[in-house]
Coordinates of C-alpha atoms and ligand atoms in Angstrom, one line a residue:
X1 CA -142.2 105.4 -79.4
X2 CA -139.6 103.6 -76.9
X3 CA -136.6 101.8 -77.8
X4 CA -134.3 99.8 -75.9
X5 CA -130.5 100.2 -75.8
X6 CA -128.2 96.7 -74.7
X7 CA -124.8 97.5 -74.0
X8 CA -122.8 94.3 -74.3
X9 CA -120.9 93.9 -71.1
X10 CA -120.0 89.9 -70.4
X11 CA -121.5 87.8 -68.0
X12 CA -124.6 87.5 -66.3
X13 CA -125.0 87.1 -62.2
X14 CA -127.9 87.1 -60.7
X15 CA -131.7 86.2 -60.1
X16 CA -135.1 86.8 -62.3
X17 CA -138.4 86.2 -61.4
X18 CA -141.0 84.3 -63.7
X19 CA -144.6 85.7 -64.5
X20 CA -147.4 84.2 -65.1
X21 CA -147.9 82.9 -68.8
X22 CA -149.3 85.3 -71.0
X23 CA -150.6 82.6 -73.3
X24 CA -152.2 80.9 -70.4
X25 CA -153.8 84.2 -68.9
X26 CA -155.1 84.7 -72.6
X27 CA -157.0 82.0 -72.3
X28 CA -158.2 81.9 -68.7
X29 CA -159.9 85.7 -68.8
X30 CA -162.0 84.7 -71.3
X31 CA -163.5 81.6 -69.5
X32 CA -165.8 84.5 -67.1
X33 CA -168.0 84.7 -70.2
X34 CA -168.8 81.0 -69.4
X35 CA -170.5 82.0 -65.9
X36 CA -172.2 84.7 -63.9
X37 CA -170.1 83.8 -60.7
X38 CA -166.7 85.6 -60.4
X39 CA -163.3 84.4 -61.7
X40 CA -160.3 85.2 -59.9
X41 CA -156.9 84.4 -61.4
X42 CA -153.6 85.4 -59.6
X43 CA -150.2 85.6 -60.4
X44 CA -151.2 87.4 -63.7
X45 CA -148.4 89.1 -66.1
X46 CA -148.6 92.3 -66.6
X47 CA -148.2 92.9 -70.2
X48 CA -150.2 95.1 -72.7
X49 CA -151.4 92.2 -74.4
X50 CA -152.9 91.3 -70.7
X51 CA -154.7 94.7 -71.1
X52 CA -156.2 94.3 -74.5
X53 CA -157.8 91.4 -73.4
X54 CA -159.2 93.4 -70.9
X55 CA -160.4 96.0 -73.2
X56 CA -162.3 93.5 -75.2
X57 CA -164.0 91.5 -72.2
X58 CA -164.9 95.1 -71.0
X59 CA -166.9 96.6 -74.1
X60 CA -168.9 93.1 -73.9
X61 CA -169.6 94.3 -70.5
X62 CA -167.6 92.1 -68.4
X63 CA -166.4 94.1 -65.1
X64 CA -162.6 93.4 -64.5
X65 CA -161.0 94.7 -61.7
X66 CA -157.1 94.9 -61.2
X67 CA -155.7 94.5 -58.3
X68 CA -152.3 94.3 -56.4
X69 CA -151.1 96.2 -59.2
X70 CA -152.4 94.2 -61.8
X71 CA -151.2 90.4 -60.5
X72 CA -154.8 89.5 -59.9
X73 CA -157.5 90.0 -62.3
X74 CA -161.1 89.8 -60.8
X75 CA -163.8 89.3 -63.7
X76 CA -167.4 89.0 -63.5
X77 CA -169.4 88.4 -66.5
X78 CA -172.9 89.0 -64.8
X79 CA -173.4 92.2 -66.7
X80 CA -172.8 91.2 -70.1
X81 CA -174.5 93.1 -72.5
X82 CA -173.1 92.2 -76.1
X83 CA -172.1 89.3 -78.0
X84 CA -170.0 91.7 -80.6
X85 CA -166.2 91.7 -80.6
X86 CA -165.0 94.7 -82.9
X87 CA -162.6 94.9 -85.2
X88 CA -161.0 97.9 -83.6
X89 CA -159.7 95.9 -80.3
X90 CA -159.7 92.3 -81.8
X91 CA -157.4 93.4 -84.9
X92 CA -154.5 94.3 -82.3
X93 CA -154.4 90.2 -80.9
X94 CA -155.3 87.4 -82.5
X95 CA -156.1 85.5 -79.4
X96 CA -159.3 87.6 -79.4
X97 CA -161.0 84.9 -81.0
X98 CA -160.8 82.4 -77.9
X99 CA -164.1 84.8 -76.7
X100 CA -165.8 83.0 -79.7
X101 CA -166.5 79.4 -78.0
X102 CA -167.3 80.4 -74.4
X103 CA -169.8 83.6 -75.7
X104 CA -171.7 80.8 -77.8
X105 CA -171.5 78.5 -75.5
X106 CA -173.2 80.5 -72.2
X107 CA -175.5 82.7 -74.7
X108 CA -176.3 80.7 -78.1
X109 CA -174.8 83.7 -80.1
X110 CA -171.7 86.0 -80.6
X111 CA -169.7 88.0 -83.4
X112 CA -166.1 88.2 -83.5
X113 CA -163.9 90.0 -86.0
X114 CA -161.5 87.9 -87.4
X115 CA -158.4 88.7 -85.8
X116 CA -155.1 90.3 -86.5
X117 CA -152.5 89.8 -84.7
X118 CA -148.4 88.9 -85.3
X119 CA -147.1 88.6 -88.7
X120 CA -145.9 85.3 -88.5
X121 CA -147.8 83.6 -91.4
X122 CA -151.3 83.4 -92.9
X123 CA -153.0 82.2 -88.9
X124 CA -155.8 81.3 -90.0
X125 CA -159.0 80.5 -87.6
X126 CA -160.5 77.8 -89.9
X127 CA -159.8 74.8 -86.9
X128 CA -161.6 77.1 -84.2
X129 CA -164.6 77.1 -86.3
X130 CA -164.8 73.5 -87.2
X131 CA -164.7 72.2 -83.8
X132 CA -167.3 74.5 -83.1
X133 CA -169.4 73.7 -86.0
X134 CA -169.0 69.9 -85.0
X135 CA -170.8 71.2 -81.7
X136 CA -173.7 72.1 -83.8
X137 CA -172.7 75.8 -83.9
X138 CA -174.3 77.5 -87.3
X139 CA -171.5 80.2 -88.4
X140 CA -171.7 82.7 -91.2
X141 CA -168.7 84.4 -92.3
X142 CA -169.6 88.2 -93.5
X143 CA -167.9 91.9 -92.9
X144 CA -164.7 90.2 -91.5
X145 CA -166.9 88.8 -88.6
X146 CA -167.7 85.3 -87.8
X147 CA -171.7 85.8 -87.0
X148 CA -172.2 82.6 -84.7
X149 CA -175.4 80.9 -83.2
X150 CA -176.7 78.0 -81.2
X151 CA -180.1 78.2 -81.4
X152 CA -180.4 75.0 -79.0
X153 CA -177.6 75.2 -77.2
X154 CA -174.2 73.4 -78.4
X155 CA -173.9 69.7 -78.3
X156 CA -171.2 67.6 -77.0
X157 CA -169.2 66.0 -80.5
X158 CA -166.2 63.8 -81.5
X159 CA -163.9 66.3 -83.0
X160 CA -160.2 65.5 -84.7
X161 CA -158.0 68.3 -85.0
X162 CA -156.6 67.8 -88.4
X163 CA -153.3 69.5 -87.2
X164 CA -152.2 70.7 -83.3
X165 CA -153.5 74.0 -82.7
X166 CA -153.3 75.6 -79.2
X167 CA -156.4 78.1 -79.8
X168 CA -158.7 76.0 -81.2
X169 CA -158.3 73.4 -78.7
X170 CA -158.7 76.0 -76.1
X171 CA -161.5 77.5 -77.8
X172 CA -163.2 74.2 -78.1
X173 CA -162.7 73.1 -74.7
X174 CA -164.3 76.0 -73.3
X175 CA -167.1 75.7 -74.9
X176 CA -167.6 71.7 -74.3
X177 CA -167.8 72.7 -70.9
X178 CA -171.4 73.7 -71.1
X179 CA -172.5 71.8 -74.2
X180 CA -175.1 68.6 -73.8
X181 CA -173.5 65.6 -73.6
X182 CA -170.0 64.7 -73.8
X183 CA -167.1 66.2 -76.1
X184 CA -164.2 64.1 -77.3
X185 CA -161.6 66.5 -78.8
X186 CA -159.0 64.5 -80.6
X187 CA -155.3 65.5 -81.7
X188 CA -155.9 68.1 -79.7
X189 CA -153.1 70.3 -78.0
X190 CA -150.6 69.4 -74.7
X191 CA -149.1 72.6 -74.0
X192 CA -149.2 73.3 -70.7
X193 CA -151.4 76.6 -70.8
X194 CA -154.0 74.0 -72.2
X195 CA -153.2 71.9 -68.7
X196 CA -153.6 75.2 -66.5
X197 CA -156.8 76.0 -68.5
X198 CA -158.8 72.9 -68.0
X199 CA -157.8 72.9 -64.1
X200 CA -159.2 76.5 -63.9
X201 CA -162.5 75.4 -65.4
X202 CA -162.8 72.4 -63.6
X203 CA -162.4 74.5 -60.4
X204 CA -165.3 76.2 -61.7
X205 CA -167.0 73.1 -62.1
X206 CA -166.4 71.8 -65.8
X207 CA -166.1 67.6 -65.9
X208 CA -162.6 67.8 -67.8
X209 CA -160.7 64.3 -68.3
X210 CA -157.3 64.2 -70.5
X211 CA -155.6 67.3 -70.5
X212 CA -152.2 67.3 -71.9
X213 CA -152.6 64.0 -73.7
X214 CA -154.3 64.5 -77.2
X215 CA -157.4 63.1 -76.2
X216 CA -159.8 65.3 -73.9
X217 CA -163.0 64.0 -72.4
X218 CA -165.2 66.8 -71.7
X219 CA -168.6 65.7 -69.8
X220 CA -171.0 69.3 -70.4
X221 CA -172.4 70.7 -66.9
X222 CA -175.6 73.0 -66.7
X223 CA -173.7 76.0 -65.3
X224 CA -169.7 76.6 -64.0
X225 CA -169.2 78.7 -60.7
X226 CA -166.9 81.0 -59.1
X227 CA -163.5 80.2 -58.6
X228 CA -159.9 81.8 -58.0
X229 CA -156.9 80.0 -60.3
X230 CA -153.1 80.6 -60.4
X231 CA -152.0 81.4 -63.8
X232 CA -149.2 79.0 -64.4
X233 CA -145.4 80.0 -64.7
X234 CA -144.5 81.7 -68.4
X235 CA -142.5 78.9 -70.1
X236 CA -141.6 80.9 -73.0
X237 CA -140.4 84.1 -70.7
X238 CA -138.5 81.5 -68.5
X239 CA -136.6 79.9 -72.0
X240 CA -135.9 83.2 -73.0
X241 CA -134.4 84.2 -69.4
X242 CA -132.6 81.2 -69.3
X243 CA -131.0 82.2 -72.7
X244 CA -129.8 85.1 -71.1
X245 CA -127.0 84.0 -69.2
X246 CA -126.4 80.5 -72.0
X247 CA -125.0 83.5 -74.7
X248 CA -124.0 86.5 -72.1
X249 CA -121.9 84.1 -69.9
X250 CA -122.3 83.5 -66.1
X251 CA -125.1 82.1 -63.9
X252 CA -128.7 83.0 -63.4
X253 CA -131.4 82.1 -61.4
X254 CA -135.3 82.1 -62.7
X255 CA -137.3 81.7 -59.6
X256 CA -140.5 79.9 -60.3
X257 CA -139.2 78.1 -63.6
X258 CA -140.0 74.1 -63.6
X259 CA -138.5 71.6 -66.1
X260 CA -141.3 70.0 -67.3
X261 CA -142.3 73.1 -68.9
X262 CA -139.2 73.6 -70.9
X263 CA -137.7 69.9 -71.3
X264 CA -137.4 70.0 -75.1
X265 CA -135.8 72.9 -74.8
X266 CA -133.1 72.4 -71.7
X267 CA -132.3 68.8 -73.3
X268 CA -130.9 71.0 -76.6
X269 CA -129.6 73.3 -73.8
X270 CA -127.3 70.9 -72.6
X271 CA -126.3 69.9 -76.0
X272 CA -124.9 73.4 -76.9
X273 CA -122.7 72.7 -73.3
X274 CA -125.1 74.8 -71.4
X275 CA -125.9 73.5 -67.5
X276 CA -129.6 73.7 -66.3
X277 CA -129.9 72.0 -62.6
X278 CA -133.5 72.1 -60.7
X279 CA -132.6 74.5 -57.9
X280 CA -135.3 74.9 -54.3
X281 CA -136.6 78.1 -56.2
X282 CA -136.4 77.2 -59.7
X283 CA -134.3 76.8 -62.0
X284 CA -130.6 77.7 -62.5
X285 CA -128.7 78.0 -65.8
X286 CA -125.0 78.2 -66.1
X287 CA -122.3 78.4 -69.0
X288 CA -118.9 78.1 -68.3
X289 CA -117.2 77.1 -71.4
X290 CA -115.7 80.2 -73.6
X291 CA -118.3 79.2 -76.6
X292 CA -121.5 76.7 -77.0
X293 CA -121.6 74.3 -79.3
X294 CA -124.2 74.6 -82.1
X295 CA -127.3 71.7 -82.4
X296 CA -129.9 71.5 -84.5
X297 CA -133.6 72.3 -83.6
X298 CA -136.9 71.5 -84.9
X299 CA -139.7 73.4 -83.7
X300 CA -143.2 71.2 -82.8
X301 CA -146.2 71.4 -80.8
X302 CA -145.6 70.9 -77.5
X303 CA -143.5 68.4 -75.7
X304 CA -141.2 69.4 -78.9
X305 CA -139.2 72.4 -78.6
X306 CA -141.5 75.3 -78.9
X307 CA -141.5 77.6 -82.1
X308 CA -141.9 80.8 -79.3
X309 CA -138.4 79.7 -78.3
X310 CA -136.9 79.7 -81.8
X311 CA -135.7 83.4 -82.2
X312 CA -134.0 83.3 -79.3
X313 CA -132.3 79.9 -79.6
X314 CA -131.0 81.4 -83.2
X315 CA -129.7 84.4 -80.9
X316 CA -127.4 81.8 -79.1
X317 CA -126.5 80.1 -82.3
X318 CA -125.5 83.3 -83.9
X319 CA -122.4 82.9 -81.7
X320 CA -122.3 79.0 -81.0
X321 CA -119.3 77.3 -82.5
X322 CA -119.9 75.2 -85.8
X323 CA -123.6 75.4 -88.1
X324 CA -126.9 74.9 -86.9
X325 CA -129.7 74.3 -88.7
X326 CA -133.2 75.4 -87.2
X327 CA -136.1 73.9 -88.9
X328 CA -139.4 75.9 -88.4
X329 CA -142.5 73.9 -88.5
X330 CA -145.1 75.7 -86.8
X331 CA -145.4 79.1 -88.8
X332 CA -144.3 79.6 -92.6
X333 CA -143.4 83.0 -92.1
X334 CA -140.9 82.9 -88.5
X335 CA -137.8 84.2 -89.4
X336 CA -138.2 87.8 -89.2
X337 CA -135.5 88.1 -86.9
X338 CA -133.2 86.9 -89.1
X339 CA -132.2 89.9 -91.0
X340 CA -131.9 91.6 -88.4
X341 CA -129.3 89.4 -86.9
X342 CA -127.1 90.1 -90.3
X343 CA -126.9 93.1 -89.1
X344 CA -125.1 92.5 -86.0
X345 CA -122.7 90.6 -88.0
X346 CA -124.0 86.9 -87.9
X347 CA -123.9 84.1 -90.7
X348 CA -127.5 83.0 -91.4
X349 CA -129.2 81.9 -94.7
X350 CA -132.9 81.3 -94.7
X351 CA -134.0 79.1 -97.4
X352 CA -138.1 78.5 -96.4
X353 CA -138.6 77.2 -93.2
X354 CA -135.2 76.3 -92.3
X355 CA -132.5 79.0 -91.3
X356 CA -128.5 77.5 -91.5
X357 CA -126.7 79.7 -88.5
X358 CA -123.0 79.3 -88.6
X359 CA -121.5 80.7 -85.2
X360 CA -119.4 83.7 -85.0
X361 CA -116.8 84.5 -82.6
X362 CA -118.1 87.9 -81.7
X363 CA -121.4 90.1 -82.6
X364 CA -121.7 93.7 -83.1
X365 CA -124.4 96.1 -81.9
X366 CA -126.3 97.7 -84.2
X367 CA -129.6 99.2 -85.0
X368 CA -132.3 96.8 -85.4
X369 CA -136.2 96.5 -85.1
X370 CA -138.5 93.6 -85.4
X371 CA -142.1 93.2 -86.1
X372 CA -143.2 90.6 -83.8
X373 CA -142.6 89.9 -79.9
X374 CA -139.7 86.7 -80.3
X375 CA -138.3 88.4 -82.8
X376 CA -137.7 91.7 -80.6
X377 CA -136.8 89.8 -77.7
X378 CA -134.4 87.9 -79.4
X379 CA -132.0 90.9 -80.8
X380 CA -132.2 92.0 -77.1
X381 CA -130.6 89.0 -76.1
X382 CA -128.0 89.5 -79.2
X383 CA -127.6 92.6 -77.8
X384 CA -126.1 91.2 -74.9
X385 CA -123.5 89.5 -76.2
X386 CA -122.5 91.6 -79.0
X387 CA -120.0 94.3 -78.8
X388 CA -120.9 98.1 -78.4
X389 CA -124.9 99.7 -78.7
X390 CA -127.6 97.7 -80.2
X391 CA -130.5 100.1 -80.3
X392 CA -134.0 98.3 -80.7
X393 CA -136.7 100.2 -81.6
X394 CA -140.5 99.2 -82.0
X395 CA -140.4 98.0 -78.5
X396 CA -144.2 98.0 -78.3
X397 CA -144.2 94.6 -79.8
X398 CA -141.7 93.8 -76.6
X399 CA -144.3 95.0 -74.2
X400 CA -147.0 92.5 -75.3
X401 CA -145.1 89.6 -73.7
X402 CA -142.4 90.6 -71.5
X403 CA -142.8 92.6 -68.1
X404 CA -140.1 94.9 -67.1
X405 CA -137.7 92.7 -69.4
X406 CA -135.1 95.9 -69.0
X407 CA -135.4 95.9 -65.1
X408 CA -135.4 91.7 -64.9
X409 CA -132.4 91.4 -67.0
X410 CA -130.3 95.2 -65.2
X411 CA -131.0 92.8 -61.8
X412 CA -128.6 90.3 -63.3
X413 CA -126.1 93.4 -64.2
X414 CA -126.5 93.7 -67.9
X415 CA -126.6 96.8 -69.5
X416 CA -130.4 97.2 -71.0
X417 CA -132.1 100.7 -70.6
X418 CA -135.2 102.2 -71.9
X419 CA -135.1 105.0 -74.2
X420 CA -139.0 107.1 -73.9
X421 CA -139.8 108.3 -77.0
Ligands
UD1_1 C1 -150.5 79.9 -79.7 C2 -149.7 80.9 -78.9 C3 -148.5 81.3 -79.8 C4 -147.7 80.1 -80.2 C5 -148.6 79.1 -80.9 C6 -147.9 77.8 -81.3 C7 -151.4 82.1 -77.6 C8 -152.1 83.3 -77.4 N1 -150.5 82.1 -78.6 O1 -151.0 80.6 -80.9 O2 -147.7 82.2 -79.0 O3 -146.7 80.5 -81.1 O4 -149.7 78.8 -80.1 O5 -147.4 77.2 -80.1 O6 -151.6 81.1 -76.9 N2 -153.8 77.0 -87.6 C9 -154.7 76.8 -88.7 N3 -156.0 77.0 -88.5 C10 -156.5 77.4 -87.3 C11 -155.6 77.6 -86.2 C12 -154.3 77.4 -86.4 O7 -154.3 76.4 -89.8 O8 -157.7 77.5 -87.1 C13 -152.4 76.8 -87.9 C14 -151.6 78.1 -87.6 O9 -151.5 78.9 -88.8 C15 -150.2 77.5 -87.2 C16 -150.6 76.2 -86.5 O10 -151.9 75.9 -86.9 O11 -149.5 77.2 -88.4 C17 -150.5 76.3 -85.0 O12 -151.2 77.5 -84.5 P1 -152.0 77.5 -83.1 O13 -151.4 76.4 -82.3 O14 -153.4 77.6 -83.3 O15 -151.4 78.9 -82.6 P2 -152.2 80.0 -81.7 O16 -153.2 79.3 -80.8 O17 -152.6 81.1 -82.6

């Protein structure tokens, strides 16, 4: 197994370049199954969970090419031979399940494993069925599958979200596209991988109205088309580069970052003393001052400050000066990474959902591993402001999410190498 070895060595300098969203590209492969015509998307990450997704469209017989060394994905779905998602390749990602509402959708009957996935909390999949059900979907829950049909075809329905969630809204959406009659999807979710995934199916052909306000119209069509989408920038890999720099020191560049992805989280930024300014190319981030100051942070559905970001905002507080207090509302079980932390020498206490970080003047490398992506990431970016070796192991949780993270941040003249093991 790889690990990863961050030598501390003060500031950053430099420029990184940001991928396409992995959340986003999650969501857009799977929207082939709702057509026969080809889907195109460019500017796609290449990440391993990129590649499981792959793996699952494939053994439902979906042809996926990858070209230009994997930044475009071509997918055609004319071939499709099964409605079954196994357990073996849907137990590695939980976002297996958004193949549930476009395989009912197009052919009135699928099977998914319930997924797997990160051990951040229980995760259910309860909302992605009840939307679906409200479309007049008959499920039955047996084996650890979800056995769903549509013996008539979905139906458009008025559906309230009884909390945000990004894959059920995504899930629902893409089946609405090709249900009778109009959807109205209610409290449903803004983030902008929901934005990028309605303007691919509408490019397809899908009558979309509302996305990234909690109310989205969605008029159903008799069949979507061929089309080629952009996967939009990776808000999440762009905070967490832009972190870089806010708790090594220096200045950094992300080309292709864009504020209105990341506001919530640039506006606390600038309250730890940390400069953002809009550059021609993207986005530049710059700290100057010896220490930040600490600030609070409460993690919400999107426009709030995103809980993907909150590992690696604790990294920065680990050394900011004075207490912050991060409140995690999105998962129960998010603080993984805290632990490990205390082991670099930093002042946390976890008490539920909330985590109390009093700043330290210096941290110290140190053995560490994670068990979910932010949480890996984060210790990395520790790593870079601590003093001596941190040695990460259990990097494979790292490659899920993050594309050549020890190349992106050595361009910027930190010390991060790959250990093959
Ligand atoms: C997506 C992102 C993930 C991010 C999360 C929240 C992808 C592939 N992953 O995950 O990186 O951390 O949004 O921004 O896009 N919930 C239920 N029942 C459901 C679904 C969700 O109770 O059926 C709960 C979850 O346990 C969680 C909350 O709702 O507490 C939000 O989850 P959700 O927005 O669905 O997250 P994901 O789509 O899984």
């Amino acid at each position: 197994m790889d690990s990863i070895v961050v030598t501390g060595n003060g500031p950053l300098e430099g420029e990184i370049p940001i991928a396409g969203a992995k959340n986003a590209c999650l969501a857009l492969m799977p929207a082939t199954l709702l057509t026969d015509a080809p889907l195109t998307l460019t500017n796609a990450p290449r990440l391993s969970d990129i590649r499981t997704m792959t793996a699952l469209l494939e053994s439902l017989g979906v042809e996926v090419a990858a070209l230009q060394g994997g930044q475009v994905l071509a997918l055609s779905s004319h071939a499709l031979d099964s409605e079954r998602a196994d357990y073996d390749i849907v137990r590695k990602m939980r976002a297996s399940i958004l193949v549930l509402g476009p395989l009912l959708a197009r052919h009135g009957r699928a099977e998914v494993s319930l997924p797997g996935g990160c051990a951040i909390g229980a995760r259910p999949v309860d909302l992605h069925l009840r939307a679906l059900e409200a479309m007049g979907a008959e499920l039955d829950l047996r084996d650890g599958y979800v056995h769903a049909r549509a013996p008539g075809g979905l139906r458009g329905a008025t559906f309230e979200f009884p909390l945000v969630s990004v894959g059920a809204t995504e899930n629902a959406l893409m089946a609405a596209t090709l249900a009778r009659g109009t959807t109205v999807l209610k409290n449903a979710a803004r983030e902008p991988e929901i934005v990028d995934l309605a303007h691919c199916l509408r490019r397809m052909g899908a009558r979309i109205e509302g996305e990234g306000t909690s109310t989205i119209t969605i008029e159903g069509v008799d069949a979507l088309d061929s089309a080629t989408h952009p996967v939009v920038a990776d808000r999440i890999e762009l905070g967490t580069f832009m972190l870089a720099p806010a708790i090594a020191g220096g200045s950094v560049e992300c080309l292709g970052g864009r504020l209105d992805l990341v506001q919530a989280f640039v506006d606390k930024l600038a309250e730890t003393g940390v400069e953002v300014t809009e550059t021609e190319r993207g986005l530049r981030v710059t700290r100057t001052n010896d220490r930040v100051r600490a600030a609070n942070v409460v993690t919400e559905p999107f426009p709030g400050f995103p809980t993907d970001l909150q590992a690696q905002f604790m990294a920065l507080m680990c050394i900011a000066d004075g207490t912050a207090v991060l409140e995690e509302r999105i998962f129960e079980n998010r603080f993984m990474h805290a632990p490990e932390l205390l082991r670099m020498g930093a002042q946390i206490e976890v008490h539920g959902g909330t985590a109390t970080v009093t700043g330290v003047e210096r941290l110290r490398g140190a053995p560490v591993m994670a068990t979910d992506l932010r949480a890996s990431v984060s210790l990395i970016l520790a790593g870079l402001a601590a003093e001596g070796e941190t040695l990460l192991s259990r990097v494979y949780h790292l490659d899920r999410g993050y594309e050549r993270i020890e190349e992106k941040l050595r361009g910027c003249g930190a010390r991060v190498e790959r250990v093959r093991g």
